[in-house]
């Protein structure tokens, strides 16, 4: 609306059922049109609509309703569409927008083409994903669309001004508007809406026909009620929907029938393993469905929670905490557990989105995984050759580690697979793994520039061959990828690293009984062996602990103990660097748990000084630099980091993004191609910083607040959940003045 003018002059709603009536009353309540006119074959409903204040004007005919209307909404059963279009066509104003609210879109498009002889740019098919099992004008509710999605499927030549106005109307009714193609809409709706309705109708009908039907209904408890609520929906509307979305619905029914049949067989054969596998996969998918379905359904990238951190300046950090489990070790525990023979139990597993994506990927490949339940996971290993082809692309979210390690493992399987990820992962370099895998004989396609998705053709009966690889960059992910492929390769696979990188894969392989040799900077193994299930106790992640090591160091008066922190020598760069800067970190209770060193750390505030960070420490602290940059800002003197160009291809360009964020807070830095120079002692002011969806950037700026002079807002923090679920609560518990605000952000997806 501009200048107090409503969006539309006259809106004609043809069909005053639940959806038409609700839209009419939402338009009236929000003053979105001067006049709302209704037309319906049920005259009583029209009059009722007028007396209830749902419409302004009753039209005797559809033709009369559309005359002079600048928006016409068809809200009739989809099978009635063609007839109504024929009636209204001669009376439509030249510039009127025509839309509908039907559940299937290809039928509407066909009807429009039949009646208009083309698809005019001002006709915009629509579908509000909202409803109720109640039907009719009496159920009309102006709030029906609030916080619901509306899908528009505009033609390619759509008039953008019309599209914008229609979008504005739905948004003013509280809805979130997405656009997608007609075909995609119908496929997705067949699966997510039409099939569940069909099953609900069918189940209730079957049970109602049983001899004991009264008893069945009498004793039916919550499960039956929840599951069959939608069987009370309008039969005419649904009969129309199934007839009009025939092909897509048949495809999904066939798929479902096949899977149901498999469950039947499993029950008949007393095959508990299959039941457990399917049920636990479904439970997990249900719990994480918006993330996990990404790449497969219309929720893809559409709707992610936007999380903003708000931090009040100052404070000190006190307490005794255990941060969540190590991300690298958590990924590997699932991978090796799945390939092992026997049952692997994992304690302290990181329930972050990255490692949960790894669990889901193995479930998609037929592995039964129980949990995670408070960090406890039980994996029913399927052996080296027991993975099954996944049914669709494997979605790995934000996880570079997942994608690189999976590429090695999947290159050696007999089936084809595809690895996808979120926006950040989709621009990360994958040739670093694809190239050496290709020289082992793997067939892998990447998108342009070696980016995801990765299409892995599978071994197609040909075994990979072992190679020696001199890694040009120090990368544990590349090394681990090749070692995983090497498990299946003919002969020996060896990797030489230019500098030591984390060695969790080697340690864990040894723990699972697989022989791994190390000779100086070269690690090697021979293919064809087997893994034996093991028990894993995942230490707390030193990369997550790092934020608190820095926090307690920079905030005067701090004294914090961190328990059970992983102290693998290939990961402790952050401690060495902080100590060189003068940090007061005490290490105690050093022990080894399941092949990984662990200790408790006590850190107290200290006067930090700037240093030249030794380049040999870079791979050992690769994930901790964003936090270390905050330490450097609070130190006296200059800190110089070089030899760290890898930081530019992490979840974000961590050199530039940190420099930008610091600049926003009034801290000047000098950015170099492979590092940064930070003059310590500058004042950190308040301001609004962008994390670019990078979890470690978000947490680093949260820590910076301890020494800031004003409020800091950090945007785009949802991905903190990839590595550190519960960060806000733990941080607040230690004394960081942090709160998180969540809102739903919706971006149109590229399915069109
Ligand atoms: C990881 C290795 C590192 C690290 C990443 C996790 C791993 O990446 O940055 O967060 O689990 O192997 P590179 O090996 O590419 O440096």
XYZ file of C-alpha atoms and ligand atoms in Angstrom:
768
model
C 0.000 0.000 0.000
C 1.201 3.510 -0.768
C -0.312 6.854 0.249
C -2.867 4.993 2.344
C -4.349 3.553 -0.877
C -5.378 -0.096 -0.618
C -3.477 -2.577 -2.810
C -6.551 -3.336 -4.923
C -9.753 -1.552 -5.825
C -12.047 -4.498 -6.301
C -11.209 -8.097 -5.487
C -13.517 -10.780 -6.829
C -13.461 -14.073 -4.978
C -15.090 -16.850 -6.957
C -15.992 -19.625 -4.543
C -16.611 -18.813 -0.910
C -15.458 -21.998 0.754
C -12.877 -22.221 3.520
C -9.997 -20.771 1.509
C -11.967 -18.219 -0.518
C -13.860 -17.069 2.565
C -10.709 -16.848 4.675
C -8.899 -14.838 2.016
C -11.882 -12.502 1.641
C -12.030 -11.857 5.363
C -8.238 -11.395 5.604
C -8.396 -8.832 2.776
C -11.202 -6.969 4.451
C -9.684 -7.049 7.901
C -6.364 -5.732 6.609
C -8.010 -3.123 4.337
C -6.258 -4.503 1.267
C -9.081 -3.653 -1.137
C -11.834 -1.050 -1.426
C -14.367 -3.723 -2.142
C -14.457 -7.513 -1.862
C -17.115 -9.108 -3.997
C -18.052 -12.766 -3.760
C -19.627 -15.180 -6.210
C -20.688 -18.735 -5.471
C -23.269 -21.179 -6.730
C -24.426 -21.612 -3.122
C -26.513 -18.453 -2.693
C -27.106 -19.051 1.009
C -23.369 -19.085 1.642
C -22.968 -15.817 -0.220
C -25.601 -14.113 1.870
C -24.117 -15.585 5.013
C -20.686 -14.298 3.918
C -22.129 -10.837 3.524
C -23.921 -10.876 6.857
C -20.769 -12.140 8.615
C -18.802 -9.262 7.083
C -16.592 -11.589 5.045
C -17.461 -9.904 1.743
C -18.827 -6.457 0.924
C -20.900 -7.320 -2.096
C -22.800 -10.318 -3.382
C -22.563 -10.927 -7.141
C -25.399 -12.759 -8.887
C -23.031 -14.314 -11.448
C -19.314 -14.869 -11.857
C -19.412 -12.517 -14.848
C -20.831 -9.758 -12.687
C -18.236 -10.406 -9.980
C -15.200 -9.958 -12.213
C -16.393 -6.823 -13.983
C -14.198 -3.945 -12.890
C -12.134 -6.181 -10.585
C -8.379 -5.646 -10.582
C -7.839 -8.967 -8.810
C -9.784 -12.156 -9.436
C -9.217 -15.170 -7.215
C -10.546 -18.559 -8.235
C -11.264 -20.564 -5.099
C -13.454 -23.265 -6.604
C -12.887 -27.043 -6.602
C -10.163 -27.618 -9.198
C -12.422 -29.617 -11.498
C -14.706 -26.602 -11.842
C -11.885 -24.323 -13.004
C -12.350 -24.592 -16.762
C -16.026 -23.817 -16.642
C -15.486 -20.766 -14.454
C -12.647 -19.536 -16.668
C -14.933 -19.754 -19.694
C -17.582 -17.746 -17.874
C -15.296 -14.970 -16.707
C -12.955 -14.597 -19.659
C -15.064 -12.149 -21.698
C -15.619 -9.957 -18.638
C -12.098 -9.707 -17.237
C -10.610 -6.214 -17.206
C -7.555 -5.972 -19.480
C -5.133 -5.440 -16.645
C -6.738 -7.615 -13.972
C -4.596 -10.153 -12.157
C -6.057 -13.639 -12.150
C -4.918 -16.198 -9.616
C -6.210 -19.356 -7.983
C -5.726 -21.261 -4.740
C -5.905 -24.849 -5.973
C -3.784 -27.683 -4.678
C -2.528 -28.756 -8.087
C -1.062 -26.407 -10.602
C -0.595 -28.255 -13.884
C -4.356 -28.781 -14.187
C -4.947 -25.063 -13.737
C -2.318 -24.251 -16.358
C -3.961 -26.650 -18.834
C -7.350 -25.098 -18.201
C -6.007 -21.580 -18.712
C -4.340 -22.584 -21.966
C -7.494 -24.279 -23.182
C -9.656 -21.259 -22.446
C -7.242 -18.428 -23.336
C -5.318 -20.194 -26.110
C -2.064 -19.163 -24.367
C -0.806 -18.434 -20.872
C -1.197 -14.677 -20.301
C 1.506 -12.978 -18.175
C -1.078 -11.613 -15.748
C -2.328 -15.049 -14.698
C -0.384 -16.275 -11.688
C -1.268 -19.689 -10.292
C -1.141 -19.829 -6.505
C -1.507 -22.289 -3.682
C -1.718 -21.335 -0.001
C -0.353 -24.203 2.105
C -2.949 -23.711 4.762
C -6.237 -25.290 5.502
C -8.266 -27.139 8.010
C -10.267 -30.332 8.032
C -13.276 -28.026 8.358
C -14.774 -26.689 5.185
C -17.204 -24.043 4.017
C -17.760 -20.367 4.690
C -18.585 -20.999 8.343
C -14.997 -22.124 8.916
C -13.559 -18.973 7.279
C -10.802 -17.473 9.369
C -8.856 -14.285 8.563
C -5.802 -15.704 10.377
C -5.726 -18.907 8.340
C -2.685 -17.809 6.320
C -0.674 -16.192 9.098
C 2.724 -17.906 9.357
C 1.865 -20.233 6.493
C 3.481 -20.513 3.116
C 1.899 -19.538 -0.161
C 3.430 -20.977 -3.308
C 3.091 -19.013 -6.541
C 4.012 -20.679 -9.835
C 4.239 -17.724 -12.231
C 4.812 -18.259 -15.949
C 8.257 -17.350 -17.310
C 6.862 -14.238 -18.968
C 5.036 -13.124 -15.837
C 4.335 -9.447 -15.440
C 6.578 -8.553 -12.503
C 4.473 -5.691 -11.312
C 1.507 -8.064 -11.067
C 3.580 -10.666 -9.298
C 4.783 -8.078 -6.785
C 1.249 -6.937 -6.024
C -0.029 -10.467 -5.542
C 2.913 -11.266 -3.329
C 2.257 -8.126 -1.290
C -1.370 -9.185 -0.805
C -0.458 -12.593 0.587
C 2.258 -11.136 2.751
C -0.181 -8.624 4.160
C -2.352 -11.612 5.142
C 0.606 -12.885 7.189
C 1.820 -15.490 4.708
C 5.296 -16.144 3.398
C 5.451 -16.316 -0.372
C 7.634 -18.722 -2.363
C 7.850 -19.166 -6.096
C 8.589 -22.384 -7.952
C 7.781 -24.185 -11.173
C 4.425 -25.835 -11.778
C 5.909 -29.309 -12.210
C 7.995 -29.060 -9.073
C 5.031 -27.831 -7.076
C 2.903 -30.772 -8.153
C 5.600 -33.370 -7.402
C 6.253 -31.943 -3.980
C 2.597 -31.591 -3.066
C 1.836 -35.116 -4.244
C 4.337 -36.352 -1.691
C 3.792 -33.972 1.193
C 0.069 -33.378 1.048
C -1.836 -35.568 -1.360
C -0.402 -38.928 -0.332
C -0.973 -38.313 3.409
C -4.598 -37.368 2.697
C -5.079 -40.473 0.592
C -3.670 -42.677 3.317
C -5.823 -41.024 5.977
C -9.016 -41.456 3.923
C -8.094 -45.024 3.106
C -7.176 -46.017 6.650
C -10.349 -44.653 8.193
C -12.411 -46.279 5.454
C -10.721 -49.634 5.992
C -11.204 -49.547 9.727
C -14.787 -48.367 9.416
C -15.459 -51.428 7.313
C -14.091 -53.877 9.874
C -16.674 -55.878 11.811
C -15.575 -54.433 15.120
C -15.643 -50.901 13.782
C -17.441 -49.381 16.725
C -14.960 -50.891 19.121
C -12.034 -49.825 16.994
C -13.185 -46.236 17.028
C -14.117 -46.369 20.700
C -10.694 -47.584 21.742
C -8.758 -45.553 19.221
C -6.376 -43.335 21.103
C -4.315 -40.267 20.280
C -2.306 -41.941 17.535
C -5.397 -42.711 15.493
C -6.791 -39.241 16.079
C -3.567 -37.480 15.105
C -2.996 -39.617 12.102
C -6.503 -39.456 10.662
C -7.523 -35.878 11.414
C -7.294 -34.983 7.753
C -9.702 -37.745 6.744
C -12.445 -35.319 7.771
C -11.478 -32.996 4.886
C -13.807 -32.039 2.046
C -14.327 -35.131 -0.183
C -15.250 -33.124 -3.286
C -12.149 -31.019 -3.103
C -9.909 -34.018 -2.595
C -11.522 -36.070 -5.305
C -10.749 -33.176 -7.644
C -7.158 -32.926 -6.484
C -6.385 -36.597 -7.082
C -7.937 -36.575 -10.510
C -6.037 -33.488 -11.516
C -2.625 -34.434 -10.113
C -2.891 -37.991 -11.372
C 0.637 -38.694 -12.618
C 2.588 -37.247 -9.727
C 0.273 -38.922 -7.232
C 0.562 -42.308 -8.927
C 4.344 -42.108 -8.787
C 4.396 -41.418 -5.085
C 1.730 -44.054 -4.349
C 3.847 -46.668 -6.148
C 6.875 -45.672 -4.161
C 4.966 -45.825 -0.902
C 3.335 -49.162 -1.756
C 6.738 -50.640 -2.439
C 8.119 -49.432 0.887
C 5.017 -50.553 2.785
C 5.402 -53.955 1.227
C 8.970 -54.140 2.468
C 7.795 -53.404 5.996
C 5.159 -56.121 5.642
C 7.820 -58.590 4.596
C 10.047 -57.529 7.484
C 7.235 -58.174 9.969
C 6.350 -61.503 8.351
C 10.001 -62.572 8.480
C 10.487 -61.301 12.028
C 13.194 -59.055 10.603
C 13.608 -56.635 13.509
C 16.759 -55.083 12.030
C 14.881 -53.719 9.018
C 12.088 -52.375 11.209
C 14.552 -50.679 13.520
C 16.462 -49.235 10.587
C 13.395 -47.781 8.897
C 11.823 -46.502 12.104
C 14.972 -44.846 13.421
C 15.675 -43.286 10.034
C 12.126 -41.949 9.918
C 12.226 -40.679 13.488
C 15.428 -38.790 12.797
C 14.132 -37.424 9.524
C 10.936 -36.272 11.244
C 12.876 -34.517 13.974
C 15.242 -32.767 11.633
C 13.018 -32.720 8.638
C 13.390 -29.171 7.487
C 17.161 -29.524 7.274
C 17.295 -33.127 6.290
C 14.817 -32.872 3.450
C 16.775 -30.077 1.872
C 17.785 -31.012 -1.597
C 14.733 -33.210 -1.916
C 11.666 -31.144 -1.123
C 10.421 -27.622 -1.450
C 11.669 -26.690 1.959
C 15.137 -26.585 0.379
C 16.852 -23.410 1.438
C 13.462 -21.796 1.669
C 13.083 -21.385 5.255
C 15.897 -21.178 7.667
C 15.777 -19.626 11.015
C 17.651 -16.372 11.105
C 19.461 -16.120 14.385
C 20.933 -12.858 15.609
C 23.208 -12.643 18.626
C 22.969 -9.515 20.719
C 25.785 -8.855 23.166
C 26.057 -6.279 25.900
C 29.620 -5.111 26.427
C 31.896 -6.137 29.261
C 31.755 -8.911 31.836
C 34.056 -11.657 32.953
C 34.068 -15.387 32.434
C 33.827 -17.674 35.442
C 32.834 -21.298 35.870
C 33.430 -24.949 35.183
C 32.112 -26.187 31.828
C 32.315 -28.992 29.307
C 31.833 -27.917 25.718
C 30.214 -30.336 23.210
C 32.024 -33.239 21.573
C 34.714 -32.970 18.932
C 33.270 -32.493 15.459
C 36.065 -34.251 13.568
C 35.980 -37.288 15.848
C 32.172 -37.414 15.829
C 32.052 -37.603 12.014
C 34.651 -40.330 11.935
C 33.011 -42.390 14.699
C 29.887 -42.742 12.569
C 31.797 -43.459 9.373
C 34.002 -46.186 10.788
C 31.227 -47.547 13.021
C 28.983 -47.934 9.965
C 31.666 -49.822 8.010
C 32.699 -52.022 10.921
C 31.499 -55.482 11.760
C 29.504 -55.402 14.977
C 27.981 -52.679 17.106
C 29.897 -49.497 17.866
C 28.846 -47.379 20.816
C 29.772 -43.716 20.956
C 29.654 -41.462 24.022
C 29.954 -37.681 23.936
C 28.889 -37.485 20.262
C 28.466 -33.926 18.982
C 24.763 -33.379 18.303
C 25.535 -30.539 15.904
C 24.042 -30.260 12.451
C 27.230 -31.279 10.646
C 27.680 -34.571 12.443
C 23.911 -35.223 12.436
C 24.051 -34.893 8.649
C 26.664 -37.657 8.635
C 24.347 -39.883 10.677
C 21.480 -39.190 8.312
C 23.659 -39.961 5.299
C 24.453 -43.425 6.626
C 20.817 -44.015 7.504
C 20.048 -43.130 3.903
C 22.511 -45.860 2.930
C 20.766 -48.487 5.018
C 22.729 -48.349 8.274
C 20.781 -48.635 11.520
C 21.882 -45.956 13.936
C 20.202 -45.478 17.299
C 20.309 -42.080 18.929
C 21.855 -39.666 19.425
C 20.459 -39.570 22.883
C 22.327 -37.183 25.133
C 25.524 -37.842 23.168
C 25.059 -41.616 23.075
C 24.900 -43.309 19.676
C 24.748 -46.997 18.801
C 25.738 -47.923 15.250
C 24.890 -51.316 13.796
C 27.858 -51.735 11.464
C 27.150 -53.254 8.053
C 30.732 -54.209 7.191
C 32.952 -52.806 4.455
C 30.594 -53.852 1.669
C 27.223 -53.472 3.337
C 26.216 -49.939 2.321
C 23.186 -49.611 0.070
C 22.572 -47.049 -2.656
C 20.867 -43.956 -1.201
C 17.483 -43.095 -2.696
C 18.406 -39.517 -3.512
C 21.220 -37.028 -3.169
C 23.001 -37.070 0.174
C 22.644 -33.645 1.757
C 25.562 -32.679 3.976
C 24.455 -29.221 5.039
C 27.380 -26.965 5.926
C 29.891 -29.766 6.368
C 33.088 -29.620 4.310
C 34.524 -32.479 6.334
C 31.459 -34.578 5.561
C 31.671 -33.913 1.851
C 35.381 -34.560 1.524
C 35.429 -37.726 3.609
C 32.287 -39.113 1.981
C 33.730 -38.531 -1.475
C 36.563 -40.978 -0.708
C 34.269 -43.540 0.790
C 31.638 -43.338 -1.931
C 34.129 -43.369 -4.806
C 34.832 -46.959 -3.819
C 31.208 -48.163 -3.593
C 29.544 -50.053 -6.412
C 26.569 -47.649 -6.522
C 26.245 -44.097 -7.787
C 25.768 -41.222 -5.398
C 25.494 -37.473 -5.292
C 26.688 -35.175 -2.522
C 25.042 -31.787 -2.002
C 25.296 -29.053 0.587
C 24.076 -25.649 1.645
C 25.001 -22.337 0.030
C 28.354 -22.083 1.833
C 29.403 -25.664 1.105
C 28.293 -25.307 -2.517
C 31.086 -22.836 -3.257
C 33.897 -24.711 -1.509
C 36.679 -26.346 -3.535
C 36.310 -30.083 -4.078
C 38.941 -30.741 -6.742
C 41.417 -31.145 -3.930
C 39.738 -34.516 -3.308
C 38.249 -35.223 -6.749
C 41.620 -35.005 -8.561
C 43.568 -37.544 -6.469
C 40.508 -39.814 -6.314
C 40.356 -39.731 -10.106
C 43.947 -40.855 -10.258
C 42.873 -43.848 -8.131
C 40.345 -44.653 -10.868
C 37.254 -42.952 -9.435
C 34.730 -41.295 -11.725
C 33.550 -38.025 -10.197
C 31.801 -35.048 -11.754
C 31.766 -31.695 -10.052
C 29.945 -28.491 -10.874
C 31.939 -25.725 -12.539
C 35.243 -24.900 -10.906
C 35.307 -28.126 -8.917
C 32.394 -27.072 -6.725
C 29.638 -29.278 -5.281
C 27.454 -31.095 -6.013
C 29.694 -34.092 -6.517
C 28.327 -36.856 -8.692
C 30.181 -40.029 -7.926
C 29.693 -42.794 -10.429
C 30.775 -45.626 -8.132
C 33.355 -48.235 -8.929
C 31.125 -49.992 -11.525
C 32.839 -53.279 -10.823
C 36.340 -51.816 -11.118
C 38.404 -51.655 -7.957
C 40.198 -48.416 -7.162
C 43.977 -48.660 -7.242
C 46.240 -47.488 -4.453
C 48.374 -44.426 -5.173
C 50.963 -42.329 -3.476
C 49.865 -38.741 -3.091
C 52.032 -35.771 -2.174
C 49.498 -33.332 -0.789
C 50.101 -29.810 -2.080
C 48.193 -28.381 0.909
C 48.165 -29.498 4.528
C 44.666 -30.921 4.750
C 43.399 -33.598 7.092
C 40.245 -33.810 5.044
C 42.127 -34.685 1.863
C 44.333 -37.150 3.719
C 41.323 -38.810 5.362
C 39.409 -38.938 2.096
C 42.234 -40.833 0.407
C 42.712 -43.183 3.330
C 39.002 -44.052 3.284
C 39.173 -44.718 -0.457
C 42.386 -46.656 0.182
C 40.497 -49.092 2.438
C 38.891 -50.412 -0.753
C 41.793 -49.954 -3.164
C 44.033 -52.535 -4.673
C 47.451 -52.260 -3.003
C 48.799 -49.497 -0.816
C 47.571 -45.942 -0.580
C 49.977 -43.460 0.947
C 49.768 -39.735 1.578
C 52.584 -37.350 2.408
C 51.609 -34.161 4.156
C 53.580 -30.904 3.845
C 52.900 -30.180 7.531
C 51.271 -32.274 10.280
C 47.463 -32.240 10.142
C 44.947 -33.741 12.524
C 45.339 -37.507 12.690
C 41.980 -38.653 14.079
C 41.321 -40.895 11.084
C 44.575 -42.772 11.550
C 44.052 -43.140 15.278
C 40.496 -44.330 14.924
C 41.311 -46.777 12.130
C 43.914 -48.291 14.443
C 41.306 -48.433 17.217
C 39.020 -50.382 14.860
C 41.819 -52.885 14.232
C 42.964 -51.600 10.831
C 46.697 -51.448 10.228
C 47.890 -47.923 9.433
C 51.580 -47.110 9.060
C 53.333 -43.819 9.551
C 56.802 -43.022 8.297
C 57.752 -39.419 8.997
C 55.227 -37.289 7.182
C 53.805 -40.206 5.191
C 50.871 -42.298 6.269
C 49.811 -45.460 4.443
C 47.464 -48.389 4.520
C 46.585 -51.340 2.287
C 43.125 -52.036 0.976
C 41.036 -55.107 1.574
C 41.042 -55.292 5.369
C 38.137 -55.093 7.761
C 37.076 -52.916 10.658
C 35.970 -54.318 13.980
C 33.411 -52.410 16.035
C 34.755 -50.409 18.944
C 33.669 -48.058 21.726
C 34.413 -44.376 21.366
C 34.432 -41.654 24.006
C 34.467 -38.354 22.132
C 36.416 -35.629 23.955
C 35.135 -32.067 24.150
C 36.067 -30.146 21.007
C 39.168 -28.010 21.472
C 37.888 -25.849 18.604
C 34.783 -25.023 20.670
C 36.849 -24.669 23.839
C 38.986 -22.107 21.958
C 36.288 -19.415 22.204
C 36.351 -19.732 25.974
C 40.145 -19.881 26.145
C 40.182 -16.521 24.391
C 37.189 -15.184 26.353
C 38.719 -15.906 29.742
C 42.110 -14.620 28.623
C 40.840 -11.228 27.459
C 38.186 -10.492 30.111
C 39.765 -9.155 33.311
C 38.923 -11.139 36.446
C 38.093 -14.366 34.568
C 38.758 -17.868 35.855
C 37.286 -20.752 33.868
C 37.781 -24.508 33.877
C 37.091 -26.548 30.732
C 36.685 -30.296 31.251
C 37.648 -33.302 29.147
C 39.112 -31.259 26.288
C 40.679 -33.177 23.393
C 44.443 -32.525 23.433
C 45.536 -34.370 20.330
C 48.981 -32.890 19.496
C 47.739 -32.090 15.974
C 45.035 -29.843 17.430
C 46.668 -27.899 20.255
C 48.009 -25.006 18.183
C 45.555 -22.637 19.843
C 47.024 -23.371 23.258
C 50.624 -22.926 22.066
C 49.771 -19.668 20.301
C 47.817 -18.249 23.241
C 50.586 -19.222 25.629
C 53.155 -17.500 23.419
C 50.943 -14.440 23.652
C 51.135 -14.672 27.433
C 47.900 -16.519 28.234
C 47.565 -18.281 31.569
C 46.389 -21.791 30.697
C 46.928 -24.627 33.137
C 46.639 -28.198 31.872
C 45.734 -30.940 34.351
C 44.340 -34.462 34.594
C 46.009 -35.475 31.344
C 44.816 -38.893 30.256
C 44.226 -40.941 27.148
C 40.677 -42.029 26.301
C 40.088 -44.389 23.390
C 43.325 -43.438 21.640
C 42.903 -39.658 22.031
C 44.638 -37.525 24.690
C 42.309 -35.529 26.928
C 42.857 -32.988 29.735
C 41.157 -30.376 31.897
C 42.138 -26.769 31.235
C 42.019 -23.836 33.630
C 42.343 -20.401 32.073
C 42.637 -17.077 33.852
C 42.780 -13.610 32.401
C 46.198 -12.329 31.407
C 47.861 -9.412 29.663
C 48.285 -10.699 26.119
C 50.979 -9.462 23.771
C 51.121 -9.578 19.970
C 53.349 -12.167 18.286
C 54.407 -13.407 14.866
C 52.452 -16.632 14.703
C 54.848 -19.431 13.675
C 53.732 -20.876 10.335
C 54.181 -24.437 11.571
C 51.344 -23.793 14.020
C 48.876 -22.854 11.271
C 47.532 -26.354 10.433
C 47.434 -27.135 14.162
C 45.148 -24.177 14.874
C 43.420 -23.901 11.490
C 39.888 -23.572 12.875
C 40.802 -21.321 15.786
C 42.054 -18.213 13.960
C 38.837 -16.224 14.081
C 38.942 -16.475 17.881
C 42.685 -15.806 17.908
C 42.129 -12.604 15.904
C 39.999 -11.346 18.791
C 42.792 -12.235 21.211
C 45.230 -10.320 18.985
C 42.939 -7.280 18.981
C 42.985 -7.252 22.776
C 46.757 -7.777 23.052
C 49.381 -5.082 23.234
C 51.543 -4.871 20.139
C 51.282 -6.349 16.701
C 50.215 -9.872 15.727
C 51.136 -11.174 12.288
C 49.655 -14.270 10.706
C 51.004 -15.562 7.405
C 50.941 -18.879 5.530
C 47.221 -19.234 6.227
C 45.600 -18.875 2.779
C 43.479 -21.929 3.634
C 41.401 -19.641 5.831
C 39.995 -18.096 2.687
C 38.195 -21.312 1.677
C 36.632 -22.335 4.979
C 32.919 -21.884 5.722
C 33.593 -18.256 4.734
C 36.688 -16.306 3.725
C 37.751 -16.073 7.333
C 40.488 -13.501 6.744
C 38.275 -11.015 4.934
C 35.123 -11.629 6.942
C 36.964 -11.154 10.242
C 38.701 -8.031 8.916
C 35.358 -6.621 7.775
C 33.684 -7.368 11.086
C 36.553 -5.860 13.049
C 36.447 -2.768 10.835
C 32.747 -2.397 11.646
C 33.733 -2.371 15.298
C 36.370 0.296 14.661
C 39.393 -2.023 14.572
C 41.753 -1.514 11.629
C 43.678 -4.491 10.292
C 45.914 -5.137 7.313
C 44.688 -7.972 5.151
C 47.210 -10.063 3.202
C 46.643 -12.821 0.685
C 47.716 -15.459 3.199
C 47.069 -13.787 6.532
C 46.482 -10.615 8.471
C 48.271 -8.039 10.588
C 46.455 -6.829 13.687
C 47.686 -3.944 15.823
C 46.549 -4.747 19.335
C 45.171 -2.285 21.821
C 42.563 -0.715 19.545
C 39.178 0.018 21.059
C 36.445 -2.433 20.089
C 33.324 -0.353 19.604
C 29.748 -1.537 19.355
C 28.203 -2.308 15.980
C 26.370 -4.733 13.768
C 28.607 -7.452 12.340
C 27.927 -9.992 9.578
C 29.038 -13.561 10.259
C 28.273 -14.694 6.688
C 26.694 -17.830 8.117
C 30.048 -18.975 9.479
C 29.679 -20.504 12.940
C 33.193 -19.680 14.076
C 32.956 -16.039 12.990
C 29.692 -15.656 14.915
C 31.137 -17.094 18.121
C 34.334 -15.061 17.819
C 32.455 -11.765 17.713
C 30.354 -12.912 20.657
C 33.599 -13.265 22.596
C 34.807 -9.832 21.420
C 31.918 -8.240 23.347
C 33.761 -8.885 26.608
C 36.133 -6.053 25.706
C 33.777 -3.892 23.638
C 32.570 -0.451 24.570
C 29.107 -0.790 23.023
C 26.482 -3.374 22.102
C 27.482 -5.842 19.390
C 24.923 -7.454 17.132
C 26.062 -10.493 15.151
C 23.854 -11.460 12.216
C 23.319 -14.808 10.524
C 24.259 -17.026 13.457
C 22.020 -20.072 12.839
C 25.027 -22.117 11.746
C 26.501 -22.012 15.225
C 24.330 -25.121 15.610
C 26.575 -26.951 13.133
C 29.392 -27.273 15.639
C 28.273 -25.868 18.986
C 24.652 -26.511 19.938
C 23.934 -24.773 23.232
C 26.610 -22.120 22.733
C 24.367 -19.272 23.850
C 23.353 -20.990 27.091
C 26.896 -22.046 27.963
C 28.295 -18.611 27.109
C 25.640 -16.890 29.198
C 26.300 -19.284 32.079
C 29.947 -18.231 32.162
C 29.161 -14.513 32.162
C 29.038 -13.437 28.516
C 26.071 -11.065 28.149
C 24.515 -12.779 25.160
C 20.971 -13.247 23.935
C 19.779 -14.791 20.693
C 16.827 -13.653 18.621
C 15.274 -16.017 16.125
C 13.090 -15.170 13.189
C 12.056 -17.075 10.121
C 13.750 -15.950 6.932
C 12.475 -17.181 3.662
C 14.297 -17.139 0.382
C 12.813 -18.290 -2.868
C 14.461 -21.434 -4.055
C 15.779 -22.203 -7.444
C 13.400 -24.951 -8.421
C 11.762 -22.860 -11.075
C 38.885 -31.214 9.548
C 40.031 -30.732 8.968
C 40.315 -29.307 8.795
C 39.388 -28.430 9.606
C 37.959 -28.890 9.556
C 37.835 -30.314 10.065
C 38.697 -32.674 9.668
O 40.159 -28.971 7.431
O 39.466 -27.097 9.180
O 37.144 -28.053 10.368
O 37.825 -33.109 10.448
O 39.431 -33.415 9.006
P 41.379 -29.159 6.390
O 41.868 -30.510 6.580
O 40.811 -28.949 5.026
O 42.354 -28.091 6.755
